[in-house]
Structures are given as structure tokens and as C-alpha cells.
């Protein structure tokens, strides 16, 4: 039960707690609105002028804010000073680990990506070599961003992550170099290293900057090489007792001719909606896989080298937009630095969408399969919104999402909005940056207690 609103609003805090609450409120406004004057902070927070003056002085002494200019709308002088967050107060690292690659992004305290670097990994090579290659990519990205050391690192990877320990919950299906890299980062850097399932991070990105920006309860259904899901209820990411929330590939569904087992998801939803199943379905509809479809017509980035880096040149005190996480301009749906050729299933889905009526039967059949998984999710969680992510969700766009919604309406009495993901191919990486930013800001800005009002 939540406390009555009036009672919560009337609760007061100790002077120390009140200062922490007021400081965090001001910092959150400076992040969302950009640089502000003391007068604007007073108006937006409702705090008294002396309280605002005290917190501005306190935050400057802590190195969290600084004067970044003057307001042209006011006369020159102390009242016209614009204060902004010191973005270089901390640097954050986000990693997206795949079987064959590692992508690193380095961002500032506002979450703006300053540099990005990708290396290709030989999954059959020595794990120690893969770990060394990935660590070198982290170092290179930090150097390109002008950062000496990270404040916080967040890693997105496939597999179960035990919510109690923050470690991989099972390593049978996880590349050994993933486990080794996380351990090496923790041992080498001495800074917080957050490990999260990749689909969960993609859901964070979709909620902050994507298709679920207006929802505090939704499910992200990941459709790619495999299948997965992330569950956000009342604004909180739900991981489950063992980190297994969203292992939808194991969901028993009709039409597979078998049942999944504890050791494999063959026979489950994965056998209907995984990449191999989609390719087989396309062949049944006379759609052989042809030339790859580049979704934005971009050229391949450093083909054969597996290395690509990009530095983002945004100013340290520019007002952010959206979540404050800005991704580099390229988005091909492939890891940065890899060839832009789309995976076969994604290419087939994009081709079917582009073919119009000629691809309609295939898209309808695929949507009917996806709707079986969505209906099961809705029957248990009633999320009201399901976002189709991964390369298949992105590739199918509204054409696929609308078809899934139509099939779902015939399977379930629960009103559910089905949307295509909009964050793009860097959803996991951007989610990692957001997770690292949240953790760093919680430490540097201080945590405000729930239900406590700021004091004037």
C-alpha cells in the first residue's frame, strides 16, 4: 500500500536529508532543462532564494556544477549567471558483448557518448586473447574520449545474471571470454562494474528514448538470432528470482511439434520466432534469401578490420535532450565496425515489407507466430504495451507490429498496444550507458528518500 498523497507531501526531513533532496532536485533539473540561472532554479523548484543560493554554492564546491555563461534575457551580473552540470566530472563506460564482438562507448556524466570502439572477436580463439582484445578496446575508447579512468562501467551480455550477486547465473551457454572480461574489468579498474542481461538494457533504452517513452509498464519482446523479453512494471525492471524473467524462448507453444527442455529451448517459442525459423518460414513462402538490405544505405564500416571508432564532439555543457544519451549517427543494425550486411532473417523481413503485397503472406504468417508469444505474456502480466525489438522487430517496423496486434486481438481479450522498437541497432549499448549514468549520478548526486518533500 502506498501512503496517502497528502500524508507523503506533508512529511519533513532532517536538515541534512533536506539538503540532499534539494541538491538532487536541482541537478535533475539542470540535466533535463540544460543550464539555468539561480532565479530559474528558484522558480522551478519552489525553494526560497537563500536555499537556492546555498545549494548552488554547495554544488559548485563539490565540482558538480559551474558557471557556463550568462542569460541574455537578464541584466548582466550575479543573477544572470547560467549554471550547468560539469559533464566531465565523471566518465562512464558501456559495453555491448556479443559472441563475435565487443562494442565500447565512453560517455560523460550527462550520458553523452564521446567515443565508441568495436573489435571483432574470434569465438573459437583463446579466451585470454579475447579478453585482452576487449580490454584494449576499452582503453582505446577512453583515450579517444580524453578520459583517464572510468567512474562506472555497465556491461550488457546474453545470459542469466543473478540479481543477488550481479554475476552470471549460469555459464553453460555463455562465451567464456564474457565471464573472463567482466572479472578482469572488476579486478583491473576497481570501479563499480554493473552486469545486466542485454535485453533488459535494450528495454531501458526503449523506455527512456524509444517506443515506450510514455509507458511505465511494458514488455520488450526481443526478436533476433534468438528470442528474449524484458519486463518493466510500474517503472521498475523486473528480473525474477534468478534473473530469468523474459526467457521466452523456453515458452511451450503450439506449432513446434515438440517441447522445450531444461537444457535447450528447441520446441519452444524460439522454434517459431528465432532467426532460423524465420528463414525457413520465408522459404515456405517462396522468399529465398538474397542480397543483404542496408536499412539506411550506409557503406560498410572498416570491413575486414573489425575496428571502428567515433568521437562525439558535443560540448560539455550543452543542454541534453531526451534521456541525455546521444548515439553516434550510424545505425545499420549491426555492431559498429562490422560489415553492414543485415543478418538473413532481418534482410528477409525488410525485403517482405518493401515488397508490399508480394510479402504480405509471409509477414502475416510471421505475425501469427509472434502473437502466440505475446498472448502468453499478456495473459500473465497484462502490460498494456509490447515493443518488438531486435533486428526483426526493427526490420518489420509498423507493418509487422500492426499485424501482430491484429492477431493478438483475436487471441486475447486484453487491450494491448503493439509497437515497433525505435531506438535502433545500438539499443543494448545505449541502455548500458544509461545504466552506468544512473549509477554514477546516484553516487555523485546523492539519493533522495521516497515520499519526502524538499524544504524551503
Short mmCIF file of C-alpha atoms in Angstrom, two decimals:
data_model
loop_
_atom_site.label_atom_id
_atom_site.label_comp_id
_atom_site.label_asym_id
_atom_site.label_seq_id
_atom_site.Cartn_x
_atom_site.Cartn_y
_atom_site.Cartn_z
CA UNK A 1 0.00 0.00 0.00
CA UNK A 2 1.23 3.47 -0.85
CA UNK A 3 0.88 6.18 1.86
CA UNK A 4 -1.85 8.76 1.24
CA UNK A 5 -0.63 11.50 -1.05
CA UNK A 6 -1.39 14.25 1.43
CA UNK A 7 0.48 12.48 4.20
CA UNK A 8 3.51 11.91 1.98
CA UNK A 9 3.53 15.54 0.84
CA UNK A 10 3.47 16.78 4.42
CA UNK A 11 6.38 14.68 5.63
CA UNK A 12 9.51 16.61 6.51
CA UNK A 13 13.14 15.57 6.68
CA UNK A 14 16.20 16.35 8.74
CA UNK A 15 18.27 19.32 7.54
CA UNK A 16 20.93 17.01 6.10
CA UNK A 17 18.40 14.91 4.22
CA UNK A 18 16.60 18.00 3.01
CA UNK A 19 19.84 19.39 1.57
CA UNK A 20 20.46 16.12 -0.30
CA UNK A 21 16.92 16.17 -1.68
CA UNK A 22 17.18 19.79 -2.77
CA UNK A 23 20.59 19.25 -4.36
CA UNK A 24 19.38 16.24 -6.33
CA UNK A 25 16.26 18.10 -7.45
CA UNK A 26 18.38 20.97 -8.76
CA UNK A 27 20.79 18.60 -10.52
CA UNK A 28 17.95 16.70 -12.15
CA UNK A 29 16.55 19.99 -13.46
CA UNK A 30 19.95 21.04 -14.80
CA UNK A 31 20.17 17.71 -16.60
CA UNK A 32 16.67 17.81 -18.10
CA UNK A 33 16.43 21.54 -18.83
CA UNK A 34 20.05 22.44 -19.50
CA UNK A 35 21.86 25.42 -17.93
CA UNK A 36 19.70 27.57 -15.63
CA UNK A 37 20.07 30.74 -13.61
CA UNK A 38 19.58 30.79 -9.84
CA UNK A 39 16.28 32.57 -10.43
CA UNK A 40 15.10 29.85 -12.78
CA UNK A 41 16.09 27.20 -10.25
CA UNK A 42 14.07 29.06 -7.64
CA UNK A 43 11.00 29.14 -9.88
CA UNK A 44 11.27 25.50 -10.96
CA UNK A 45 11.98 24.06 -7.51
CA UNK A 46 9.79 26.34 -5.40
CA UNK A 47 12.69 26.78 -2.98
CA UNK A 48 13.48 30.05 -1.30
CA UNK A 49 16.18 32.33 -2.68
CA UNK A 50 18.60 31.71 0.25
CA UNK A 51 18.13 27.93 -0.09
CA UNK A 52 18.92 28.11 -3.81
CA UNK A 53 21.98 30.28 -3.14
CA UNK A 54 23.23 27.75 -0.58
CA UNK A 55 22.75 24.76 -2.86
CA UNK A 56 24.42 26.49 -5.81
CA UNK A 57 27.45 27.25 -3.64
CA UNK A 58 27.46 23.71 -2.26
CA UNK A 59 27.25 22.08 -5.70
CA UNK A 60 30.00 24.33 -7.07
CA UNK A 61 32.30 23.41 -4.20
CA UNK A 62 31.59 19.72 -4.89
CA UNK A 63 32.65 20.19 -8.51
CA UNK A 64 29.23 19.17 -9.84
CA UNK A 65 28.13 22.47 -11.39
CA UNK A 66 29.88 25.53 -12.77
CA UNK A 67 29.08 28.84 -14.44
CA UNK A 68 28.71 28.20 -18.17
CA UNK A 69 27.55 31.60 -19.39
CA UNK A 70 25.05 34.38 -18.82
CA UNK A 71 21.39 34.70 -19.65
CA UNK A 72 20.79 37.19 -22.45
CA UNK A 73 17.27 37.85 -21.20
CA UNK A 74 18.52 39.32 -17.92
CA UNK A 75 20.88 42.14 -17.00
CA UNK A 76 24.48 41.21 -16.55
CA UNK A 77 25.63 40.29 -13.08
CA UNK A 78 25.29 37.52 -10.48
CA UNK A 79 21.60 36.97 -11.15
CA UNK A 80 22.25 36.31 -14.84
CA UNK A 81 24.81 33.55 -14.38
CA UNK A 82 23.91 30.28 -16.03
CA UNK A 83 24.85 27.15 -14.13
CA UNK A 84 25.37 23.77 -15.78
CA UNK A 85 26.48 20.32 -14.72
CA UNK A 86 30.19 19.63 -15.10
CA UNK A 87 29.86 16.84 -17.64
CA UNK A 88 33.49 15.77 -17.33
CA UNK A 89 33.14 15.25 -13.59
CA UNK A 90 32.90 11.52 -14.39
CA UNK A 91 33.26 9.30 -17.42
CA UNK A 92 31.10 6.26 -17.95
CA UNK A 93 31.72 3.10 -19.95
CA UNK A 94 29.03 0.98 -21.56
CA UNK A 95 29.79 -2.36 -23.23
CA UNK A 96 27.69 -4.49 -25.55
CA UNK A 97 29.11 -8.01 -25.67
CA UNK A 98 28.16 -10.37 -28.49
CA UNK A 99 29.53 -13.78 -29.37
CA UNK A 100 31.74 -12.32 -32.11
CA UNK A 101 32.30 -8.73 -30.99
CA UNK A 102 32.58 -6.20 -28.19
CA UNK A 103 31.45 -2.59 -28.57
CA UNK A 104 32.53 0.07 -26.09
CA UNK A 105 31.02 3.53 -25.59
CA UNK A 106 32.50 6.19 -23.32
CA UNK A 107 30.13 8.92 -22.17
CA UNK A 108 30.23 11.91 -19.86
CA UNK A 109 28.18 12.40 -16.70
CA UNK A 110 25.22 13.61 -18.77
CA UNK A 111 25.31 10.40 -20.78
CA UNK A 112 26.59 11.97 -23.99
CA UNK A 113 28.67 9.47 -25.94
CA UNK A 114 32.16 10.88 -26.51
CA UNK A 115 33.83 7.90 -28.17
CA UNK A 116 32.95 4.44 -29.41
CA UNK A 117 35.09 1.50 -30.42
CA UNK A 118 34.32 -2.02 -31.64
CA UNK A 119 36.51 -5.08 -32.05
CA UNK A 120 35.61 -8.39 -33.63
CA UNK A 121 36.29 -11.48 -31.54
CA UNK A 122 37.11 -14.99 -32.72
CA UNK A 123 34.80 -17.13 -30.57
CA UNK A 124 36.96 -20.18 -31.28
CA UNK A 125 40.14 -18.46 -30.19
CA UNK A 126 41.75 -18.47 -26.77
CA UNK A 127 39.54 -16.76 -24.13
CA UNK A 128 42.53 -14.87 -22.73
CA UNK A 129 43.19 -13.38 -26.17
CA UNK A 130 39.56 -12.28 -26.50
CA UNK A 131 39.64 -10.67 -23.04
CA UNK A 132 42.86 -8.82 -23.88
CA UNK A 133 41.36 -7.59 -27.16
CA UNK A 134 38.23 -6.30 -25.42
CA UNK A 135 40.24 -4.59 -22.66
CA UNK A 136 42.33 -2.87 -25.32
CA UNK A 137 39.12 -1.61 -26.91
CA UNK A 138 38.06 -0.12 -23.58
CA UNK A 139 41.43 1.62 -23.21
CA UNK A 140 41.28 2.95 -26.76
CA UNK A 141 37.79 4.36 -26.31
CA UNK A 142 38.75 6.01 -23.01
CA UNK A 143 41.77 7.62 -24.66
CA UNK A 144 39.67 8.86 -27.59
CA UNK A 145 37.24 10.45 -25.12
CA UNK A 146 40.06 12.12 -23.20
CA UNK A 147 39.21 10.15 -20.06
CA UNK A 148 41.88 8.90 -17.70
CA UNK A 149 39.70 6.32 -15.96
CA UNK A 150 36.03 5.34 -15.82
CA UNK A 151 33.80 6.16 -12.88
CA UNK A 152 31.29 3.38 -13.58
CA UNK A 153 31.10 0.54 -16.11
CA UNK A 154 27.94 -1.21 -17.28
CA UNK A 155 28.09 -4.40 -19.35
CA UNK A 156 25.28 -5.89 -21.41
CA UNK A 157 25.59 -9.56 -22.32
CA UNK A 158 23.37 -12.51 -23.18
CA UNK A 159 22.55 -14.99 -20.45
CA UNK A 160 21.19 -15.06 -16.93
CA UNK A 161 22.51 -12.53 -14.44
CA UNK A 162 21.86 -13.37 -10.80
CA UNK A 163 20.19 -10.27 -9.32
CA UNK A 164 21.51 -11.13 -5.85
CA UNK A 165 25.19 -11.28 -6.84
CA UNK A 166 25.38 -9.31 -10.09
CA UNK A 167 27.23 -12.21 -11.69
CA UNK A 168 26.38 -14.63 -14.47
CA UNK A 169 23.87 -17.11 -13.11
CA UNK A 170 24.94 -19.93 -15.40
CA UNK A 171 27.85 -20.18 -17.79
CA UNK A 172 26.99 -23.24 -19.87
CA UNK A 173 25.67 -21.16 -22.80
CA UNK A 174 27.82 -18.07 -22.28
CA UNK A 175 31.09 -17.44 -24.16
CA UNK A 176 33.84 -17.97 -21.61
CA UNK A 177 35.51 -14.72 -22.60
CA UNK A 178 32.43 -12.79 -21.44
CA UNK A 179 32.90 -14.17 -17.94
CA UNK A 180 36.62 -13.51 -18.09
CA UNK A 181 36.18 -9.94 -19.30
CA UNK A 182 33.75 -8.96 -16.54
CA UNK A 183 36.11 -10.43 -13.96
CA UNK A 184 39.09 -8.63 -15.49
CA UNK A 185 37.26 -5.29 -15.52
CA UNK A 186 36.37 -5.64 -11.85
CA UNK A 187 39.89 -6.66 -10.89
CA UNK A 188 41.68 -4.09 -13.03
CA UNK A 189 39.64 -0.93 -12.62
CA UNK A 190 38.46 -1.05 -9.02
CA UNK A 191 35.30 0.83 -10.02
CA UNK A 192 31.68 -0.38 -9.99
CA UNK A 193 31.05 -2.84 -12.84
CA UNK A 194 27.36 -3.47 -13.43
CA UNK A 195 26.42 -6.62 -15.33
CA UNK A 196 22.98 -6.80 -16.94
CA UNK A 197 21.19 -9.00 -19.44
CA UNK A 198 21.34 -7.40 -22.87
CA UNK A 199 17.57 -7.39 -23.46
CA UNK A 200 17.00 -5.67 -20.11
CA UNK A 201 19.36 -2.88 -21.18
CA UNK A 202 17.58 -2.55 -24.52
CA UNK A 203 14.33 -2.12 -22.59
CA UNK A 204 15.88 0.71 -20.55
CA UNK A 205 16.84 2.45 -23.80
CA UNK A 206 13.36 1.99 -25.29
CA UNK A 207 11.76 3.38 -22.12
CA UNK A 208 13.98 6.46 -21.93
CA UNK A 209 14.37 7.34 -25.59
CA UNK A 210 12.29 4.95 -27.65
CA UNK A 211 8.93 3.39 -28.31
CA UNK A 212 8.00 3.03 -24.62
CA UNK A 213 8.87 6.57 -23.56
CA UNK A 214 5.28 7.19 -22.48
CA UNK A 215 4.84 3.89 -20.62
CA UNK A 216 5.84 2.85 -17.11
CA UNK A 217 4.61 -0.71 -17.71
CA UNK A 218 5.54 -2.61 -20.88
CA UNK A 219 7.30 -5.69 -22.22
CA UNK A 220 10.09 -5.61 -24.77
CA UNK A 221 9.98 -8.73 -26.96
CA UNK A 222 13.43 -9.24 -28.47
CA UNK A 223 13.41 -10.92 -31.87
CA UNK A 224 16.83 -11.58 -33.31
CA UNK A 225 19.11 -14.56 -33.69
CA UNK A 226 17.22 -15.85 -30.67
CA UNK A 227 14.28 -14.59 -28.66
CA UNK A 228 14.01 -12.93 -25.29
CA UNK A 229 11.95 -10.44 -23.33
CA UNK A 230 12.35 -7.74 -20.72
CA UNK A 231 9.60 -6.81 -18.26
CA UNK A 232 9.12 -3.30 -16.86
CA UNK A 233 6.30 -2.95 -14.32
CA UNK A 234 5.42 0.39 -12.71
CA UNK A 235 8.68 1.85 -13.98
CA UNK A 236 10.84 -0.90 -12.48
CA UNK A 237 12.78 -3.51 -14.43
CA UNK A 238 11.78 -6.95 -13.12
CA UNK A 239 14.48 -9.62 -13.25
CA UNK A 240 12.92 -12.50 -11.32
CA UNK A 241 14.33 -14.62 -8.50
CA UNK A 242 17.22 -15.97 -10.58
CA UNK A 243 17.41 -13.35 -13.32
CA UNK A 244 15.35 -15.49 -15.67
CA UNK A 245 12.41 -13.19 -16.28
CA UNK A 246 11.89 -12.98 -20.04
CA UNK A 247 13.38 -16.33 -21.07
CA UNK A 248 10.52 -16.59 -23.53
CA UNK A 249 12.40 -18.88 -25.89
CA UNK A 250 11.51 -21.70 -23.48
CA UNK A 251 7.77 -20.93 -23.62
CA UNK A 252 5.84 -24.00 -24.82
CA UNK A 253 3.69 -23.01 -27.80
CA UNK A 254 1.63 -24.90 -30.38
CA UNK A 255 3.05 -25.49 -33.81
CA UNK A 256 6.57 -26.64 -32.97
CA UNK A 257 5.87 -30.37 -32.75
CA UNK A 258 7.95 -30.68 -29.58
CA UNK A 259 8.51 -29.21 -26.14
CA UNK A 260 11.50 -27.30 -24.80
CA UNK A 261 13.67 -28.85 -22.10
CA UNK A 262 15.79 -27.61 -19.24
CA UNK A 263 18.85 -27.92 -21.46
CA UNK A 264 17.53 -26.23 -24.60
CA UNK A 265 14.71 -24.10 -25.99
CA UNK A 266 14.18 -26.13 -29.18
CA UNK A 267 10.48 -26.87 -29.32
CA UNK A 268 9.60 -23.64 -27.52
CA UNK A 269 8.78 -20.16 -28.82
CA UNK A 270 12.35 -19.93 -30.12
CA UNK A 271 11.49 -22.62 -32.69
CA UNK A 272 8.74 -20.38 -34.06
CA UNK A 273 10.33 -16.95 -33.95
CA UNK A 274 14.09 -17.41 -33.89
CA UNK A 275 16.20 -16.41 -36.88
CA UNK A 276 16.48 -19.93 -38.32
CA UNK A 277 12.72 -20.47 -38.02
CA UNK A 278 12.03 -17.17 -39.79
CA UNK A 279 14.33 -18.09 -42.66
CA UNK A 280 12.56 -21.45 -43.03
CA UNK A 281 9.17 -19.72 -42.98
CA UNK A 282 10.31 -17.31 -45.69
CA UNK A 283 11.42 -20.22 -47.87
CA UNK A 284 7.98 -21.79 -47.48
CA UNK A 285 6.54 -18.57 -48.88
CA UNK A 286 8.92 -18.50 -51.81
CA UNK A 287 11.19 -15.77 -50.47
CA UNK A 288 14.77 -17.03 -50.83
CA UNK A 289 17.41 -15.00 -49.09
CA UNK A 290 19.14 -12.65 -51.48
CA UNK A 291 21.30 -9.60 -51.21
CA UNK A 292 21.55 -8.01 -47.80
CA UNK A 293 19.47 -4.95 -47.11
CA UNK A 294 21.26 -1.99 -45.64
CA UNK A 295 18.48 -0.17 -43.75
CA UNK A 296 19.96 3.28 -44.23
CA UNK A 297 22.10 2.80 -47.27
CA UNK A 298 25.29 3.24 -45.29
CA UNK A 299 28.60 1.94 -46.52
CA UNK A 300 30.34 -0.83 -44.62
CA UNK A 301 32.48 0.46 -41.75
CA UNK A 302 36.05 -0.76 -42.00
CA UNK A 303 35.17 -4.18 -43.45
CA UNK A 304 37.74 -6.80 -42.61
CA UNK A 305 39.37 -4.78 -39.83
CA UNK A 306 36.67 -5.17 -37.21
CA UNK A 307 37.67 -1.80 -35.81
CA UNK A 308 35.78 1.45 -35.95
CA UNK A 309 35.83 4.38 -33.58
CA UNK A 310 33.86 7.56 -33.41
CA UNK A 311 34.23 10.55 -31.17
CA UNK A 312 31.20 12.68 -30.45
CA UNK A 313 32.05 16.33 -30.30
CA UNK A 314 29.15 17.70 -28.28
CA UNK A 315 30.06 20.46 -25.87
CA UNK A 316 30.46 19.67 -22.20
CA UNK A 317 27.67 21.97 -21.10
CA UNK A 318 25.14 21.78 -23.92
CA UNK A 319 21.61 21.14 -22.69
CA UNK A 320 20.73 17.50 -23.30
CA UNK A 321 17.60 16.22 -24.96
CA UNK A 322 15.52 13.17 -24.11
CA UNK A 323 17.42 10.90 -21.78
CA UNK A 324 20.65 12.77 -22.45
CA UNK A 325 22.19 9.78 -24.20
CA UNK A 326 23.18 10.68 -27.74
CA UNK A 327 24.15 7.89 -30.09
CA UNK A 328 26.57 8.23 -32.98
CA UNK A 329 24.90 8.86 -36.34
CA UNK A 330 25.44 5.44 -37.90
CA UNK A 331 22.76 2.80 -37.36
CA UNK A 332 22.90 -0.23 -39.56
CA UNK A 333 21.59 -2.73 -37.07
CA UNK A 334 25.00 -4.43 -36.94
CA UNK A 335 27.71 -3.89 -34.34
CA UNK A 336 29.81 -0.82 -35.08
CA UNK A 337 32.78 -1.79 -37.18
CA UNK A 338 31.20 -4.94 -38.56
CA UNK A 339 30.09 -5.13 -42.18
CA UNK A 340 26.65 -3.58 -42.63
CA UNK A 341 25.17 -6.65 -44.31
CA UNK A 342 21.99 -7.49 -42.42
CA UNK A 343 21.52 -10.96 -40.92
CA UNK A 344 19.50 -13.24 -43.23
CA UNK A 345 16.27 -13.15 -41.20
CA UNK A 346 16.36 -9.36 -40.87
CA UNK A 347 17.05 -8.97 -44.58
CA UNK A 348 14.11 -11.24 -45.43
CA UNK A 349 11.75 -9.30 -43.20
CA UNK A 350 12.87 -5.95 -44.60
CA UNK A 351 12.52 -7.29 -48.12
CA UNK A 352 8.99 -8.52 -47.37
CA UNK A 353 7.99 -5.10 -46.02
CA UNK A 354 9.45 -3.40 -49.10
CA UNK A 355 7.69 -5.89 -51.41
CA UNK A 356 4.23 -4.77 -50.30
CA UNK A 357 1.53 -7.23 -51.35
CA UNK A 358 4.12 -9.78 -52.51
CA UNK A 359 5.49 -10.08 -48.97
CA UNK A 360 2.16 -9.83 -47.14
CA UNK A 361 1.54 -13.57 -46.74
CA UNK A 362 4.96 -14.15 -45.18
CA UNK A 363 4.54 -11.20 -42.80
CA UNK A 364 1.08 -12.40 -41.80
CA UNK A 365 2.38 -15.88 -41.04
CA UNK A 366 5.30 -14.48 -39.04
CA UNK A 367 2.98 -12.15 -37.12
CA UNK A 368 0.72 -15.04 -36.22
CA UNK A 369 3.70 -16.86 -34.71
CA UNK A 370 4.90 -13.83 -32.76
CA UNK A 371 1.37 -13.22 -31.46
CA UNK A 372 1.40 -16.61 -29.73
CA UNK A 373 4.27 -15.49 -27.52
CA UNK A 374 2.79 -12.05 -26.98
CA UNK A 375 -0.58 -13.54 -25.98
CA UNK A 376 1.09 -15.68 -23.31
CA UNK A 377 2.93 -12.66 -21.92
CA UNK A 378 -0.26 -10.61 -21.84
CA UNK A 379 -2.25 -13.36 -20.10
CA UNK A 380 0.23 -13.36 -17.22
CA UNK A 381 1.35 -9.72 -16.99
CA UNK A 382 -1.27 -7.59 -18.81
CA UNK A 383 1.41 -4.99 -19.66
CA UNK A 384 -0.80 -2.91 -21.96
CA UNK A 385 2.14 -2.36 -24.32
CA UNK A 386 4.53 -4.72 -26.09
CA UNK A 387 7.52 -3.37 -28.02
CA UNK A 388 9.01 -5.54 -30.77
CA UNK A 389 12.77 -5.10 -30.60
CA UNK A 390 15.85 -6.76 -32.05
CA UNK A 391 16.65 -6.79 -35.73
CA UNK A 392 13.35 -8.50 -36.63
CA UNK A 393 11.24 -6.01 -34.69
CA UNK A 394 13.13 -3.09 -36.20
CA UNK A 395 13.14 -4.60 -39.68
CA UNK A 396 9.42 -5.33 -39.63
CA UNK A 397 8.54 -1.89 -38.30
CA UNK A 398 4.91 -0.83 -38.15
CA UNK A 399 3.96 -3.31 -40.89
CA UNK A 400 4.85 -6.25 -38.66
CA UNK A 401 3.73 -4.67 -35.38
CA UNK A 402 0.27 -3.89 -36.77
CA UNK A 403 -0.13 -7.45 -37.99
CA UNK A 404 0.91 -8.83 -34.59
CA UNK A 405 -1.63 -6.53 -32.93
CA UNK A 406 -4.35 -7.86 -35.22
CA UNK A 407 -3.60 -11.50 -34.45
CA UNK A 408 -3.26 -10.70 -30.74
CA UNK A 409 -6.70 -9.08 -30.65
CA UNK A 410 -8.17 -12.41 -31.78
CA UNK A 411 -6.24 -14.37 -29.14
CA UNK A 412 -6.54 -12.16 -26.08
CA UNK A 413 -9.32 -10.04 -24.54
CA UNK A 414 -6.74 -7.70 -23.03
CA UNK A 415 -6.20 -4.41 -24.83
CA UNK A 416 -2.53 -4.30 -25.76
CA UNK A 417 -0.65 -1.77 -27.85
CA UNK A 418 1.99 -3.42 -30.06
CA UNK A 419 4.78 -1.13 -31.24
CA UNK A 420 7.99 -1.49 -33.22
CA UNK A 421 11.15 -0.57 -31.36
CA UNK A 422 12.64 2.78 -32.35
CA UNK A 423 15.98 3.04 -30.55
CA UNK A 424 17.87 1.26 -33.31
CA UNK A 425 20.78 -1.14 -33.53
CA UNK A 426 22.58 0.33 -30.52
CA UNK A 427 19.78 -0.29 -28.02
CA UNK A 428 21.90 -2.54 -25.79
CA UNK A 429 24.88 -0.17 -25.86
CA UNK A 430 22.76 2.89 -25.12
CA UNK A 431 20.99 1.03 -22.34
CA UNK A 432 24.39 0.23 -20.83
CA UNK A 433 25.36 3.90 -20.93
CA UNK A 434 22.07 4.84 -19.26
CA UNK A 435 22.59 2.23 -16.53
CA UNK A 436 26.11 3.50 -15.88
CA UNK A 437 24.88 7.10 -15.84
CA UNK A 438 22.14 6.32 -13.34
CA UNK A 439 24.57 4.53 -11.03
CA UNK A 440 27.15 7.33 -11.22
CA UNK A 441 24.57 10.04 -10.63
CA UNK A 442 23.10 8.16 -7.68
CA UNK A 443 26.52 8.20 -6.07
CA UNK A 444 27.57 11.73 -7.01
CA UNK A 445 24.20 13.45 -6.70
CA UNK A 446 23.04 11.62 -3.59
CA UNK A 447 19.86 9.55 -3.26
CA UNK A 448 16.63 11.24 -2.21
CA UNK A 449 14.34 9.31 0.09
CA UNK A 450 10.89 8.41 -1.29
CA UNK A 451 7.91 10.42 -0.23
CA UNK A 452 9.95 13.24 1.32
CA UNK A 453 9.32 16.82 0.22
CA UNK A 454 12.10 19.39 -0.28
CA UNK A 455 12.26 22.06 2.39
CA UNK A 456 12.46 25.79 1.61
#
